PDB file of C-alpha atoms in Angstrom:
ATOM      1  CA  UNK A   1       0.149  -0.316   0.158  1.00 49.00           C
ATOM      2  CA  UNK A   2       3.011   2.492   0.803  1.00 46.00           C
ATOM      3  CA  UNK A   3       4.519   1.579  -2.382  1.00 46.00           C
ATOM      4  CA  UNK A   4       1.532   2.285  -4.303  1.00 47.00           C
ATOM      5  CA  UNK A   5       0.971   5.905  -2.332  1.00 42.00           C
ATOM      6  CA  UNK A   6       4.360   6.514  -3.087  1.00 43.00           C
ATOM      7  CA  UNK A   7       4.249   5.537  -6.693  1.00 38.00           C
ATOM      8  CA  UNK A   8       0.869   7.849  -7.084  1.00 43.00           C
ATOM      9  CA  UNK A   9       2.907  10.522  -5.608  1.00 42.00           C
ATOM     10  CA  UNK A  10       5.266  10.574  -8.065  1.00 41.00           C
ATOM     11  CA  UNK A  11       3.162  10.205 -10.880  1.00 36.00           C
ATOM     12  CA  UNK A  12       1.024  13.255  -9.423  1.00 42.00           C
ATOM     13  CA  UNK A  13       4.815  15.097  -9.326  1.00 37.00           C
ATOM     14  CA  UNK A  14       5.373  14.013 -12.707  1.00 33.00           C
ATOM     15  CA  UNK A  15       2.236  15.396 -14.336  1.00 37.00           C
ATOM     16  CA  UNK A  16       2.203  18.810 -12.314  1.00 40.00           C
ATOM     17  CA  UNK A  17       5.715  19.262 -13.703  1.00 36.00           C
ATOM     18  CA  UNK A  18       4.823  18.294 -17.407  1.00 38.00           C
ATOM     19  CA  UNK A  19       1.578  20.936 -16.758  1.00 49.00           C
ATOM     20  CA  UNK A  20       4.014  23.418 -15.346  1.00 77.00           C
ATOM     21  CA  UNK A  21       4.674  26.455 -18.100  1.00 93.00           C
ATOM     22  CA  UNK A  22       6.282  28.949 -15.902  1.00 92.00           C
ATOM     23  CA  UNK A  23       9.436  29.649 -16.614  1.00 94.00           C
ATOM     24  CA  UNK A  24      12.884  28.075 -15.463  1.00 95.00           C
ATOM     25  CA  UNK A  25      15.660  29.968 -13.570  1.00 96.00           C
ATOM     26  CA  UNK A  26      17.843  29.520 -16.832  1.00 97.00           C
ATOM     27  CA  UNK A  27      14.962  30.708 -19.161  1.00 97.00           C
ATOM     28  CA  UNK A  28      14.653  33.659 -16.892  1.00 97.00           C
ATOM     29  CA  UNK A  29      17.985  34.802 -16.680  1.00 98.00           C
ATOM     30  CA  UNK A  30      18.381  34.420 -20.544  1.00 98.00           C
ATOM     31  CA  UNK A  31      15.494  36.753 -20.811  1.00 98.00           C
ATOM     32  CA  UNK A  32      16.519  39.326 -18.325  1.00 98.00           C
ATOM     33  CA  UNK A  33      20.098  39.277 -20.064  1.00 98.00           C
ATOM     34  CA  UNK A  34      18.577  39.943 -23.427  1.00 98.00           C
ATOM     35  CA  UNK A  35      16.292  42.871 -22.287  1.00 98.00           C
ATOM     36  CA  UNK A  36      19.224  44.339 -20.109  1.00 98.00           C
ATOM     37  CA  UNK A  37      21.977  44.392 -23.084  1.00 98.00           C
ATOM     38  CA  UNK A  38      19.520  45.762 -25.803  1.00 98.00           C
ATOM     39  CA  UNK A  39      18.318  48.320 -23.168  1.00 98.00           C
ATOM     40  CA  UNK A  40      22.324  49.506 -22.316  1.00 98.00           C
ATOM     41  CA  UNK A  41      22.971  49.344 -26.577  1.00 98.00           C
ATOM     42  CA  UNK A  42      20.227  51.323 -27.577  1.00 98.00           C
ATOM     43  CA  UNK A  43      20.789  53.936 -24.756  1.00 98.00           C
ATOM     44  CA  UNK A  44      24.189  54.080 -25.734  1.00 98.00           C
ATOM     45  CA  UNK A  45      23.651  54.547 -29.564  1.00 98.00           C
ATOM     46  CA  UNK A  46      21.272  57.859 -28.817  1.00 98.00           C
ATOM     47  CA  UNK A  47      23.498  59.746 -25.975  1.00 97.00           C
ATOM     48  CA  UNK A  48      24.819  62.773 -26.577  1.00 96.00           C
ATOM     49  CA  UNK A  49      23.399  63.029 -29.983  1.00 97.00           C
ATOM     50  CA  UNK A  50      23.045  66.635 -31.336  1.00 97.00           C
ATOM     51  CA  UNK A  51      19.718  67.674 -33.192  1.00 96.00           C
ATOM     52  CA  UNK A  52      21.434  67.247 -36.539  1.00 97.00           C
ATOM     53  CA  UNK A  53      22.178  63.737 -35.653  1.00 97.00           C
ATOM     54  CA  UNK A  54      18.834  63.019 -34.174  1.00 97.00           C
ATOM     55  CA  UNK A  55      16.410  64.192 -37.273  1.00 97.00           C
ATOM     56  CA  UNK A  56      19.072  62.795 -40.104  1.00 97.00           C
ATOM     57  CA  UNK A  57      17.070  60.795 -42.775  1.00 96.00           C
ATOM     58  CA  UNK A  58      19.571  59.142 -45.142  1.00 94.00           C
ATOM     59  CA  UNK A  59      16.738  59.131 -47.717  1.00 94.00           C
ATOM     60  CA  UNK A  60      13.154  59.953 -47.710  1.00 92.00           C
ATOM     61  CA  UNK A  61      12.094  56.466 -47.112  1.00 92.00           C
ATOM     62  CA  UNK A  62      14.430  55.636 -44.314  1.00 95.00           C
ATOM     63  CA  UNK A  63      13.905  56.419 -40.507  1.00 96.00           C
ATOM     64  CA  UNK A  64      16.045  59.016 -38.577  1.00 97.00           C
ATOM     65  CA  UNK A  65      17.282  58.256 -35.289  1.00 97.00           C
ATOM     66  CA  UNK A  66      14.471  59.846 -33.861  1.00 97.00           C
ATOM     67  CA  UNK A  67      12.232  57.649 -35.476  1.00 97.00           C
ATOM     68  CA  UNK A  68      13.735  54.510 -34.782  1.00 97.00           C
ATOM     69  CA  UNK A  69      13.738  55.399 -30.760  1.00 98.00           C
ATOM     70  CA  UNK A  70       9.935  56.352 -30.798  1.00 97.00           C
ATOM     71  CA  UNK A  71       9.253  53.239 -32.859  1.00 97.00           C
ATOM     72  CA  UNK A  72      11.241  51.397 -29.864  1.00 98.00           C
ATOM     73  CA  UNK A  73       9.579  52.959 -27.412  1.00 98.00           C
ATOM     74  CA  UNK A  74       5.960  52.283 -29.142  1.00 97.00           C
ATOM     75  CA  UNK A  75       6.733  48.591 -29.219  1.00 97.00           C
ATOM     76  CA  UNK A  76       7.970  48.228 -25.979  1.00 97.00           C
ATOM     77  CA  UNK A  77       4.168  48.151 -24.539  1.00 97.00           C
ATOM     78  CA  UNK A  78       2.523  47.081 -28.018  1.00 97.00           C
ATOM     79  CA  UNK A  79       4.649  43.938 -27.921  1.00 97.00           C
ATOM     80  CA  UNK A  80       4.688  43.406 -23.826  1.00 98.00           C
ATOM     81  CA  UNK A  81       0.821  43.653 -24.512  1.00 97.00           C
ATOM     82  CA  UNK A  82       0.823  41.429 -27.214  1.00 97.00           C
ATOM     83  CA  UNK A  83       2.388  38.269 -24.855  1.00 98.00           C
ATOM     84  CA  UNK A  84      -0.489  38.897 -22.134  1.00 98.00           C
ATOM     85  CA  UNK A  85      -2.764  38.639 -24.740  1.00 97.00           C
ATOM     86  CA  UNK A  86      -1.372  34.934 -25.630  1.00 97.00           C
ATOM     87  CA  UNK A  87      -1.457  34.337 -21.748  1.00 97.00           C
ATOM     88  CA  UNK A  88      -5.538  34.714 -22.191  1.00 97.00           C
ATOM     89  CA  UNK A  89      -5.598  31.562 -24.709  1.00 96.00           C
ATOM     90  CA  UNK A  90      -6.129  28.150 -23.385  1.00 96.00           C
ATOM     91  CA  UNK A  91      -3.166  26.294 -22.091  1.00 95.00           C
ATOM     92  CA  UNK A  92      -1.545  23.757 -24.445  1.00 95.00           C
ATOM     93  CA  UNK A  93       1.022  21.024 -23.579  1.00 94.00           C
ATOM     94  CA  UNK A  94       4.369  22.623 -23.879  1.00 94.00           C
ATOM     95  CA  UNK A  95       5.413  23.136 -27.587  1.00 94.00           C
ATOM     96  CA  UNK A  96       8.493  21.477 -28.674  1.00 94.00           C
ATOM     97  CA  UNK A  97      10.071  24.420 -30.002  1.00 94.00           C
ATOM     98  CA  UNK A  98       9.814  25.923 -26.339  1.00 95.00           C
ATOM     99  CA  UNK A  99      13.478  24.955 -25.761  1.00 96.00           C
ATOM    100  CA  UNK A 100      16.555  27.063 -25.080  1.00 96.00           C
ATOM    101  CA  UNK A 101      18.124  26.148 -28.202  1.00 97.00           C
ATOM    102  CA  UNK A 102      15.066  27.588 -30.290  1.00 96.00           C
ATOM    103  CA  UNK A 103      14.940  30.541 -28.488  1.00 97.00           C
ATOM    104  CA  UNK A 104      18.383  31.325 -29.173  1.00 97.00           C
ATOM    105  CA  UNK A 105      18.265  30.849 -32.652  1.00 97.00           C
ATOM    106  CA  UNK A 106      15.051  32.842 -32.878  1.00 97.00           C
ATOM    107  CA  UNK A 107      16.631  35.961 -30.842  1.00 97.00           C
ATOM    108  CA  UNK A 108      19.297  35.603 -33.676  1.00 97.00           C
ATOM    109  CA  UNK A 109      16.896  36.000 -36.796  1.00 96.00           C
ATOM    110  CA  UNK A 110      15.125  38.666 -35.077  1.00 96.00           C
ATOM    111  CA  UNK A 111      18.598  40.674 -34.993  1.00 96.00           C
ATOM    112  CA  UNK A 112      19.001  39.354 -38.802  1.00 94.00           C
ATOM    113  CA  UNK A 113      18.298  42.799 -40.792  1.00 93.00           C
ATOM    114  CA  UNK A 114      18.762  41.147 -44.325  1.00 89.00           C
ATOM    115  CA  UNK A 115      14.975  40.865 -43.775  1.00 83.00           C
ATOM    116  CA  UNK A 116      12.921  43.715 -43.746  1.00 84.00           C
ATOM    117  CA  UNK A 117       9.242  44.475 -42.089  1.00 82.00           C
ATOM    118  CA  UNK A 118       6.662  47.344 -42.314  1.00 87.00           C
ATOM    119  CA  UNK A 119       5.784  48.444 -39.141  1.00 88.00           C
ATOM    120  CA  UNK A 120       1.989  47.863 -37.962  1.00 90.00           C
ATOM    121  CA  UNK A 121      -0.028  51.212 -37.939  1.00 91.00           C
ATOM    122  CA  UNK A 122       0.164  51.624 -34.025  1.00 91.00           C
ATOM    123  CA  UNK A 123       3.997  51.753 -33.832  1.00 94.00           C
ATOM    124  CA  UNK A 124       4.873  53.450 -36.923  1.00 95.00           C
ATOM    125  CA  UNK A 125       6.922  56.298 -35.761  1.00 95.00           C
ATOM    126  CA  UNK A 126       5.738  60.343 -36.766  1.00 91.00           C
ATOM    127  CA  UNK A 127       8.886  61.724 -35.646  1.00 84.00           C
ATOM    128  CA  UNK A 128       7.580  64.257 -33.683  1.00 87.00           C
ATOM    129  CA  UNK A 129       6.980  62.635 -30.057  1.00 91.00           C
ATOM    130  CA  UNK A 130      10.308  63.280 -28.657  1.00 95.00           C
ATOM    131  CA  UNK A 131      11.975  66.175 -29.159  1.00 94.00           C
ATOM    132  CA  UNK A 132      15.792  64.908 -27.934  1.00 97.00           C
ATOM    133  CA  UNK A 133      17.419  61.868 -27.275  1.00 97.00           C
ATOM    134  CA  UNK A 134      17.123  62.554 -23.778  1.00 97.00           C
ATOM    135  CA  UNK A 135      13.305  62.745 -23.924  1.00 97.00           C
ATOM    136  CA  UNK A 136      13.462  59.260 -25.415  1.00 98.00           C
ATOM    137  CA  UNK A 137      15.825  57.940 -23.292  1.00 98.00           C
ATOM    138  CA  UNK A 138      13.617  58.512 -20.001  1.00 98.00           C
ATOM    139  CA  UNK A 139      10.531  57.184 -21.732  1.00 98.00           C
ATOM    140  CA  UNK A 140      12.542  54.107 -23.140  1.00 98.00           C
ATOM    141  CA  UNK A 141      13.919  53.581 -19.613  1.00 98.00           C
ATOM    142  CA  UNK A 142      11.027  53.591 -17.870  1.00 98.00           C
ATOM    143  CA  UNK A 143       8.977  51.331 -20.047  1.00 98.00           C
ATOM    144  CA  UNK A 144      11.484  48.783 -20.229  1.00 98.00           C
ATOM    145  CA  UNK A 145      11.939  48.681 -16.548  1.00 98.00           C
ATOM    146  CA  UNK A 146       8.305  47.704 -16.240  1.00 98.00           C
ATOM    147  CA  UNK A 147       9.199  44.745 -18.596  1.00 98.00           C
ATOM    148  CA  UNK A 148      12.086  43.793 -16.564  1.00 98.00           C
ATOM    149  CA  UNK A 149      10.516  44.053 -13.310  1.00 98.00           C
ATOM    150  CA  UNK A 150       7.712  41.741 -14.844  1.00 98.00           C
ATOM    151  CA  UNK A 151      10.029  39.056 -15.922  1.00 98.00           C
ATOM    152  CA  UNK A 152      11.830  39.281 -12.477  1.00 98.00           C
ATOM    153  CA  UNK A 153       8.715  38.523 -10.577  1.00 97.00           C
ATOM    154  CA  UNK A 154       6.077  36.734 -12.906  1.00 97.00           C
ATOM    155  CA  UNK A 155       4.947  33.179 -12.338  1.00 95.00           C
ATOM    156  CA  UNK A 156       2.504  33.156 -15.395  1.00 97.00           C
ATOM    157  CA  UNK A 157       2.669  29.975 -17.355  1.00 96.00           C
ATOM    158  CA  UNK A 158       4.542  31.559 -20.394  1.00 97.00           C
ATOM    159  CA  UNK A 159       5.497  28.477 -21.904  1.00 97.00           C
ATOM    160  CA  UNK A 160       2.301  26.790 -22.562  1.00 96.00           C
ATOM    161  CA  UNK A 161       0.479  29.685 -24.076  1.00 97.00           C
ATOM    162  CA  UNK A 162       1.068  30.245 -27.717  1.00 97.00           C
ATOM    163  CA  UNK A 163      -0.306  32.270 -30.796  1.00 97.00           C
ATOM    164  CA  UNK A 164       0.756  33.173 -34.410  1.00 95.00           C
ATOM    165  CA  UNK A 165       4.139  35.159 -34.561  1.00 93.00           C
ATOM    166  CA  UNK A 166       7.078  35.970 -36.809  1.00 91.00           C
ATOM    167  CA  UNK A 167       8.353  32.558 -36.201  1.00 89.00           C
ATOM    168  CA  UNK A 168       5.046  30.694 -36.537  1.00 92.00           C
ATOM    169  CA  UNK A 169       3.196  29.563 -33.239  1.00 94.00           C
ATOM    170  CA  UNK A 170       5.300  31.001 -30.416  1.00 97.00           C
ATOM    171  CA  UNK A 171       4.809  30.926 -26.653  1.00 97.00           C
ATOM    172  CA  UNK A 172       4.313  33.696 -24.639  1.00 98.00           C
ATOM    173  CA  UNK A 173       8.136  33.516 -23.379  1.00 98.00           C
ATOM    174  CA  UNK A 174       9.012  33.822 -27.411  1.00 98.00           C
ATOM    175  CA  UNK A 175       7.230  37.313 -27.361  1.00 98.00           C
ATOM    176  CA  UNK A 176       9.156  38.417 -24.647  1.00 98.00           C
ATOM    177  CA  UNK A 177      12.138  37.268 -26.105  1.00 98.00           C
ATOM    178  CA  UNK A 178      10.906  39.016 -29.266  1.00 97.00           C
ATOM    179  CA  UNK A 179      10.662  42.522 -27.468  1.00 98.00           C
ATOM    180  CA  UNK A 180      14.392  42.312 -26.638  1.00 98.00           C
ATOM    181  CA  UNK A 181      15.504  41.166 -29.937  1.00 98.00           C
ATOM    182  CA  UNK A 182      13.052  43.859 -31.411  1.00 97.00           C
ATOM    183  CA  UNK A 183      14.828  46.624 -30.072  1.00 97.00           C
ATOM    184  CA  UNK A 184      18.155  44.931 -30.539  1.00 98.00           C
ATOM    185  CA  UNK A 185      17.308  44.733 -34.162  1.00 97.00           C
ATOM    186  CA  UNK A 186      16.700  48.916 -34.415  1.00 97.00           C
ATOM    187  CA  UNK A 187      19.698  49.681 -32.665  1.00 98.00           C
ATOM    188  CA  UNK A 188      21.388  47.958 -35.499  1.00 97.00           C
ATOM    189  CA  UNK A 189      19.360  49.994 -37.796  1.00 97.00           C
ATOM    190  CA  UNK A 190      20.404  53.120 -35.692  1.00 98.00           C
ATOM    191  CA  UNK A 191      23.985  52.252 -36.536  1.00 97.00           C
ATOM    192  CA  UNK A 192      23.397  51.862 -40.114  1.00 96.00           C
ATOM    193  CA  UNK A 193      22.023  55.329 -40.124  1.00 97.00           C
ATOM    194  CA  UNK A 194      25.049  56.660 -37.884  1.00 97.00           C
ATOM    195  CA  UNK A 195      27.239  54.805 -40.524  1.00 97.00           C
ATOM    196  CA  UNK A 196      25.894  56.806 -43.093  1.00 96.00           C
ATOM    197  CA  UNK A 197      28.536  58.994 -45.193  1.00 96.00           C
ATOM    198  CA  UNK A 198      26.119  61.753 -45.009  1.00 96.00           C
ATOM    199  CA  UNK A 199      25.355  61.345 -40.914  1.00 97.00           C
ATOM    200  CA  UNK A 200      26.309  64.971 -39.355  1.00 96.00           C
ATOM    201  CA  UNK A 201      29.538  65.105 -37.137  1.00 90.00           C
ATOM    202  CA  UNK A 202      29.264  65.821 -33.835  1.00 80.00           C
ATOM    203  CA  UNK A 203      30.330  69.810 -33.261  1.00 61.00           C
ATOM    204  CA  UNK A 204      33.391  68.867 -31.467  1.00 47.00           C
ATOM    205  CA  UNK A 205      34.744  66.840 -34.711  1.00 47.00           C
TER     206      UNK A 205
END
């Protein structure tokens, strides 16, 4: 009888573990690392820019640094809200692609700027919302801070709620990873603008 009770307890524990879609410590750590590092790189890319550098457009159809930064600020809550909507879908068995190897490949793919996309209307920049880099830095820091605070503390079952995304069916954790990768992607775009031969030089140069 005792052996049977012990066996059933083990089965119950295994089933509970299989159904648990919350982040592991390693998954939380990886996501936080990407959120922090992409924040740092973006802020460094816009720090101390002159007004001419902030507003410079290499071509009429190419975003300025100002527009890239505005897009990222708008996208922070837009993508985060998307991940929260995914959590409202019915739970499913943990998908085969909800693993560290796929997460890393997906993140690298988001950074790949050889494939271009059109931004949804709600996060298309106007180029008028943030007059200075300092204004944009403050707003981005505040919004990213909320995302980081959530990731540090949440026990939501991010891994067992899925919805269509850029990589097919994605879990809610991967939408948060998309958020981090998205800011990294557009920081690379900012660096492309700054590498343009026509980019204004700083006053001290």
